[in-house]
Coordinates of C-alpha atoms and ligand atoms in Angstrom, one line a residue:
M208 CA 69.3 154.5 142.2
D209 CA 69.1 152.5 144.7
S210 CA 66.8 149.5 146.0
V211 CA 64.6 152.2 148.6
M212 CA 64.2 154.2 146.4
L213 CA 63.0 152.3 143.3
K214 CA 60.4 150.6 145.7
Q215 CA 59.5 153.4 146.3
N216 CA 58.8 154.7 142.9
V217 CA 57.4 152.1 141.8
G218 CA 54.9 151.8 144.9
D219 CA 53.7 155.2 143.7
A220 CA 53.3 154.6 140.0
F221 CA 51.7 151.7 140.7
E222 CA 49.1 154.0 143.0
R223 CA 48.5 156.4 141.2
I224 CA 47.9 153.8 137.8
F225 CA 45.2 151.6 139.4
G226 CA 44.2 154.2 141.5
S227 CA 44.4 151.5 144.9
A228 CA 47.7 151.3 147.3
P229 CA 49.8 148.0 146.4
S230 CA 49.9 145.3 148.3
A231 CA 52.9 143.8 148.0
V232 CA 56.2 145.5 145.7
V233 CA 59.4 142.6 145.8
T234 CA 62.5 144.3 143.8
A235 CA 65.0 140.6 142.6
P236 CA 68.7 141.7 141.1
G237 CA 70.3 141.1 137.7
R238 CA 73.4 139.4 137.6
V239 CA 76.7 139.2 136.8
N240 CA 79.3 136.3 136.9
L241 CA 83.0 135.6 137.4
L242 CA 83.9 132.8 135.7
G243 CA 82.3 129.6 134.3
E244 CA 80.3 129.8 130.7
H245 CA 77.8 128.1 129.3
T246 CA 79.9 125.5 131.7
D247 CA 75.4 125.9 133.3
Y248 CA 73.5 123.6 130.9
N249 CA 76.5 121.2 131.0
G250 CA 75.5 120.5 134.9
G251 CA 78.7 122.2 135.8
F252 CA 80.1 124.9 137.8
V253 CA 79.8 128.6 137.8
L254 CA 80.5 131.0 139.7
P255 CA 77.5 134.5 139.1
M256 CA 77.8 137.6 142.5
P257 CA 74.3 139.2 142.3
L258 CA 74.2 143.2 141.0
N259 CA 72.8 145.9 143.2
L260 CA 70.4 146.8 139.8
E261 CA 67.7 145.2 139.9
I262 CA 64.2 144.5 138.4
C263 CA 61.3 146.2 141.6
I264 CA 57.1 144.5 140.9
A265 CA 54.3 146.2 142.7
I266 CA 51.9 143.9 142.3
G267 CA 47.6 144.0 143.9
P268 CA 44.6 141.7 143.2
G269 CA 42.9 143.5 139.6
S270 CA 39.6 144.0 137.6
K271 CA 40.1 141.7 135.6
P272 CA 39.1 138.0 136.0
G273 CA 41.7 135.9 134.4
H274 CA 43.9 139.2 133.3
A275 CA 47.0 141.3 134.8
E276 CA 47.6 144.5 133.5
L277 CA 50.9 145.3 133.3
Y278 CA 52.6 149.4 134.5
S279 CA 55.9 149.6 133.4
L280 CA 58.2 152.4 134.1
N281 CA 60.9 152.0 131.9
F282 CA 58.8 151.9 128.8
D283 CA 55.3 154.3 130.4
A284 CA 53.9 151.8 128.6
R285 CA 50.2 149.2 129.4
A286 CA 49.4 145.6 128.5
E287 CA 47.3 143.0 129.8
I288 CA 47.4 139.7 129.4
A289 CA 45.1 136.8 129.9
L290 CA 46.8 134.3 131.9
D291 CA 45.3 131.7 129.3
G292 CA 47.4 133.0 126.6
D293 CA 49.9 132.1 125.3
K294 CA 53.8 133.8 125.2
A295 CA 53.7 137.4 122.6
D296 CA 57.4 137.8 122.2
E297 CA 57.1 141.1 124.3
W298 CA 59.1 141.3 127.7
S299 CA 55.5 140.7 129.0
D300 CA 56.4 136.8 128.4
F301 CA 58.4 136.3 132.0
I302 CA 54.9 137.8 134.4
L303 CA 52.8 135.6 131.7
G304 CA 55.4 132.8 132.0
S305 CA 56.1 133.6 136.2
F306 CA 52.4 133.3 136.6
R307 CA 51.8 129.7 134.8
F308 CA 55.1 127.7 136.3
S309 CA 54.5 129.9 140.5
P310 CA 55.1 127.0 142.8
D311 CA 52.8 129.0 145.2
K312 CA 49.8 128.9 141.7
P313 CA 47.8 131.1 141.7
D314 CA 44.3 131.2 141.0
L315 CA 44.4 132.1 136.7
A316 CA 41.2 133.2 137.1
K317 CA 41.4 136.0 139.2
G318 CA 42.4 139.4 138.5
Y319 CA 45.9 141.0 138.9
S320 CA 47.6 144.6 138.6
L321 CA 51.6 145.2 138.6
A322 CA 54.3 147.7 138.2
V323 CA 57.4 146.6 136.9
G324 CA 60.7 149.4 136.9
S325 CA 64.2 148.2 136.8
S326 CA 67.2 150.2 137.4
L327 CA 68.8 147.6 135.6
P328 CA 69.5 147.8 132.0
M329 CA 68.3 145.2 129.3
G330 CA 70.5 144.0 126.9
A331 CA 73.4 144.1 129.2
G332 CA 74.7 140.4 129.7
I333 CA 73.4 140.9 133.1
S334 CA 70.8 138.7 133.7
S335 CA 67.2 140.8 133.7
S336 CA 64.9 137.7 132.1
A337 CA 66.3 136.3 135.4
A338 CA 65.4 139.0 137.6
L339 CA 61.6 140.4 136.2
E340 CA 61.5 135.7 136.5
V341 CA 62.2 136.4 139.9
A342 CA 60.9 139.2 140.8
S343 CA 57.6 138.9 139.2
L344 CA 57.5 135.2 141.4
R345 CA 58.1 136.8 144.2
A346 CA 55.9 139.6 143.7
I347 CA 53.1 136.3 143.1
A348 CA 54.4 134.7 146.3
A349 CA 53.4 138.1 148.9
L350 CA 50.7 138.3 146.6
K351 CA 49.4 135.3 148.8
G352 CA 51.8 135.5 151.9
E353 CA 54.2 134.0 151.7
D354 CA 56.9 136.6 152.3
E355 CA 60.3 134.0 152.7
P356 CA 59.3 131.4 149.7
D357 CA 62.0 129.2 149.3
P358 CA 64.9 131.2 147.2
V359 CA 65.3 127.8 145.4
A360 CA 62.3 126.3 144.6
I361 CA 61.7 130.5 143.1
A362 CA 65.1 129.5 141.0
I363 CA 64.0 126.5 139.6
A364 CA 60.3 127.7 138.2
A365 CA 62.1 131.4 137.2
R366 CA 64.3 129.0 135.1
R367 CA 61.4 126.3 133.1
V368 CA 59.7 129.7 132.7
E369 CA 62.9 130.3 130.4
N370 CA 62.9 127.0 128.9
E371 CA 59.6 126.2 128.8
F372 CA 57.9 129.1 128.8
V373 CA 60.0 131.5 126.9
G374 CA 61.1 128.7 124.6
M375 CA 64.7 130.2 126.3
P376 CA 67.6 126.4 127.0
C377 CA 69.3 128.3 129.5
G378 CA 71.2 126.5 132.3
I379 CA 70.3 127.7 136.0
M380 CA 72.6 130.0 137.2
D381 CA 71.5 133.4 136.6
Q382 CA 67.9 132.2 138.2
F383 CA 69.6 131.0 141.0
A384 CA 71.9 134.1 141.7
S385 CA 68.9 135.7 141.5
S386 CA 67.3 134.5 143.8
V387 CA 69.7 132.9 146.1
G388 CA 72.8 134.9 145.3
T389 CA 73.8 137.5 148.5
Q390 CA 74.8 141.0 147.9
H391 CA 79.2 141.8 148.1
M392 CA 79.7 137.5 147.6
A393 CA 80.3 134.7 144.5
L394 CA 77.9 132.3 144.9
F395 CA 80.3 129.2 143.3
L396 CA 76.5 127.0 142.5
D397 CA 76.8 122.9 141.2
T398 CA 74.7 123.7 138.7
K399 CA 74.1 119.8 138.5
T400 CA 73.5 118.8 141.9
L401 CA 72.4 122.5 142.6
D402 CA 74.7 122.6 145.8
Y403 CA 76.2 125.9 146.6
E404 CA 78.9 127.8 148.9
L405 CA 78.9 131.4 149.1
A406 CA 82.8 133.3 149.3
P407 CA 84.2 136.3 149.5
L408 CA 84.9 139.0 147.5
F409 CA 89.2 140.2 147.7
S410 CA 89.1 143.2 150.7
D411 CA 91.8 145.0 147.8
H412 CA 90.5 144.9 144.7
R413 CA 87.1 145.3 143.3
F414 CA 85.0 143.7 140.4
I415 CA 84.0 146.6 138.1
T416 CA 81.2 145.1 135.1
L417 CA 81.4 147.5 132.0
H418 CA 78.9 147.5 129.4
S419 CA 80.7 147.0 126.4
G420 CA 77.5 148.8 124.5
V421 CA 77.1 146.1 122.3
T422 CA 73.8 145.1 122.9
H423 CA 73.9 140.9 123.4
K424 CA 70.6 138.8 121.7
L425 CA 70.0 135.6 122.6
T426 CA 67.3 134.8 120.8
D427 CA 68.8 135.3 117.4
G428 CA 69.7 131.2 117.7
S429 CA 73.2 131.1 118.2
Y430 CA 73.2 129.7 122.4
E431 CA 70.9 127.1 120.5
Q432 CA 73.3 126.5 118.5
R433 CA 75.9 125.8 121.2
V434 CA 73.4 124.1 123.2
K435 CA 73.3 121.6 120.6
E436 CA 77.2 120.8 119.6
C437 CA 77.5 120.6 123.1
N438 CA 75.2 117.6 122.8
S439 CA 77.2 116.8 120.2
A440 CA 79.9 116.7 121.6
C441 CA 78.8 114.0 123.9
E442 CA 77.8 112.1 121.3
K443 CA 80.8 111.7 120.2
L444 CA 82.0 111.2 123.4
G445 CA 79.3 108.5 124.4
I446 CA 78.6 110.7 127.2
A447 CA 75.5 111.9 128.8
S448 CA 76.8 115.5 130.2
L449 CA 79.6 117.5 129.6
R450 CA 79.7 116.9 133.3
E451 CA 81.2 113.7 133.1
V452 CA 84.7 114.5 131.4
G453 CA 87.3 116.8 133.6
I454 CA 90.4 118.1 132.7
S455 CA 92.4 115.0 132.9
D456 CA 90.2 113.8 129.1
L457 CA 91.5 116.3 127.1
D458 CA 93.2 114.2 125.1
R459 CA 89.9 112.0 124.7
I460 CA 88.3 115.9 123.7
N461 CA 91.1 116.7 121.0
A462 CA 90.7 113.4 119.3
I463 CA 86.6 113.6 118.4
G464 CA 87.6 116.8 116.7
G465 CA 86.3 119.6 115.1
V466 CA 83.3 122.5 116.6
E467 CA 82.9 120.1 119.2
A468 CA 85.9 119.7 120.4
Q469 CA 86.1 123.1 120.5
R470 CA 83.8 123.8 123.0
A471 CA 84.0 120.6 125.0
R472 CA 87.5 122.5 125.8
H473 CA 86.3 125.7 126.8
V474 CA 83.5 124.1 129.2
V475 CA 86.0 121.6 130.8
T476 CA 88.5 124.2 131.5
D477 CA 86.2 127.0 132.3
N478 CA 84.8 124.1 135.2
Q479 CA 88.1 123.9 136.4
R480 CA 88.1 127.3 135.9
V481 CA 86.2 127.9 138.5
L482 CA 87.1 125.7 140.3
D483 CA 90.1 126.8 141.4
G484 CA 89.0 130.8 141.5
V485 CA 86.7 129.7 144.5
E486 CA 90.0 129.2 145.8
A487 CA 91.5 132.0 144.8
L488 CA 89.0 133.9 146.2
K489 CA 89.5 131.9 149.0
S490 CA 93.0 133.1 150.0
G491 CA 92.7 136.5 148.6
S492 CA 95.2 135.2 145.8
A493 CA 93.2 137.8 143.2
G494 CA 96.3 137.4 140.3
L495 CA 95.8 134.2 140.3
F496 CA 91.9 134.9 140.2
G497 CA 92.5 137.7 137.0
K498 CA 95.2 134.8 135.8
L499 CA 92.4 132.5 135.0
M500 CA 89.2 135.4 133.8
V501 CA 92.1 135.9 131.3
Q502 CA 92.2 132.2 130.5
S503 CA 88.5 132.3 130.7
H504 CA 87.6 135.3 128.0
L505 CA 90.3 133.1 125.9
S506 CA 88.8 130.6 126.5
Q507 CA 85.8 131.5 125.4
K508 CA 86.9 133.9 122.3
D509 CA 89.1 131.2 120.8
D510 CA 86.6 127.6 121.8
Y511 CA 83.8 128.7 122.0
E512 CA 83.7 131.6 119.2
I513 CA 81.0 133.7 121.5
T514 CA 83.1 136.7 122.2
V515 CA 82.9 139.9 119.4
E516 CA 85.7 142.0 119.0
E517 CA 84.6 145.7 120.9
T518 CA 85.3 143.2 124.3
D519 CA 88.4 141.3 122.9
T520 CA 88.9 144.4 122.5
L521 CA 87.6 145.6 125.8
V522 CA 89.4 143.2 127.3
E523 CA 92.9 143.8 126.1
V524 CA 92.8 147.4 127.2
A525 CA 91.6 146.6 130.3
L526 CA 94.8 144.7 130.5
Q527 CA 96.7 147.0 129.7
M528 CA 95.4 150.1 131.4
G529 CA 96.4 147.9 135.1
A530 CA 93.1 146.0 136.1
V531 CA 94.9 142.4 136.9
G532 CA 91.9 139.5 134.5
A533 CA 89.4 141.0 132.8
R534 CA 86.7 138.6 130.3
Q535 CA 83.8 138.9 129.2
T536 CA 81.1 138.0 131.1
G537 CA 77.2 136.5 130.2
G538 CA 75.5 134.5 127.7
G539 CA 77.3 136.7 125.0
F540 CA 78.2 137.6 121.2
G541 CA 78.6 141.4 122.7
G542 CA 76.4 142.8 126.5
S543 CA 79.4 143.4 129.3
I544 CA 82.9 142.6 130.2
V545 CA 84.0 142.4 134.2
C546 CA 87.6 143.0 135.4
L547 CA 89.4 142.7 138.5
V548 CA 91.0 146.3 139.8
K549 CA 93.2 146.7 142.5
E550 CA 90.9 149.2 144.4
D551 CA 93.7 151.9 145.1
L552 CA 93.7 152.6 141.0
V553 CA 89.6 151.9 140.4
D554 CA 88.4 155.6 139.8
R555 CA 91.4 156.2 137.3
W556 CA 90.7 153.1 135.8
C557 CA 87.2 153.6 135.2
E558 CA 88.2 157.1 133.7
D559 CA 90.3 156.5 131.5
M560 CA 87.8 152.8 129.7
T561 CA 84.8 155.0 129.4
T562 CA 87.1 158.4 128.2
R563 CA 89.0 155.9 125.6
F564 CA 85.4 154.3 124.6
P565 CA 82.4 156.6 125.1
E566 CA 80.2 153.8 124.6
T567 CA 80.4 152.4 127.0
T568 CA 78.8 152.5 131.0
V569 CA 80.2 151.7 134.5
L570 CA 77.8 149.5 135.7
A571 CA 78.4 148.0 139.0
I572 CA 81.7 148.5 141.5
S573 CA 82.0 145.7 144.0
Ligands
GLA894 C1 72.9 132.9 129.9 C2 72.2 131.9 130.4 C3 72.5 130.7 131.5 C4 74.4 131.1 130.8 C5 75.1 132.1 130.4 C6 76.3 131.4 129.7 O1 72.4 133.6 130.3 O2 70.9 132.9 130.5 O3 72.3 129.8 131.6 O4 74.3 129.8 130.1 O5 73.9 132.8 129.9 O6 77.3 130.9 131.3

């Protein structure tokens, strides 16, 4: 569903459920990450790209002071949240957290109504939660009459919602890509300084985001464990952040041994792959970019241990079927893969993949 249609549907649903037209209707996109995985909470480099799959929120004043009344089109469910309440381990947490951390400081004693709709599948590893946070923060800003809120401030607030309210120790990549990124451009971000640059996509190749059908879940502790292992690697290396080491330090990293060496090796080499990948985008070298994607997948598989059998197989077959690059994308443990395919092969490649793996879905072709 395109953005215009989604906004129309969510606006109409708001009016049907809450009995008046919304004050504002906003959207925020999900993202696919092209290179640089689990580097963001290590102060490293990432290369995500927003997708034209979005979360849409219609907002208006509500009738219950101190509460937000919510309606989800996708779940066809209503919920009511106390704006000073605790998290409930529900989708509404991302909205509640956004009220609490919004740079626009909404009056929590007032009442609000929100209708939420989405063209973005959940659990596909393309950042539905970051999109929900960014859309919520944009909606809150719009209700205050702020039509162009600072996108970097929104990204920072959205990450705080995850870290400090939801309790997920993620980096800033997803929120930044959703809030600051531009469609059809890669976003090269230095997560240490928040300096960023847009890089063009290839004119003769397409990035295809393919959902493996394995729902990824980062709340079972595996993500948090990786964060801890990286911190432990830093302790062993006597540094404050893995950003302080690069590929010239690989001997030193290998010497600490164990799982810490593996995790640090992945982060350091994936950081380098982002830097090399940006150059490949700028010079139109799809072949080189593809090689970096494959190396990144193997590093996620062998050193970071966040791939699953299904995504490993998909990557292998994607390459056999003619992709120049393929890798698991996002937090890992399932979710989606991203592949780089020559433009004139795209249709056939998508058909071959989805026929051979009926549980997969092509989410986006960029
Ligand atoms: C999740 C997190 C991001 C990032 C990726 C892995 O999507 O939200 O901050 O760490 O995993 O690159």
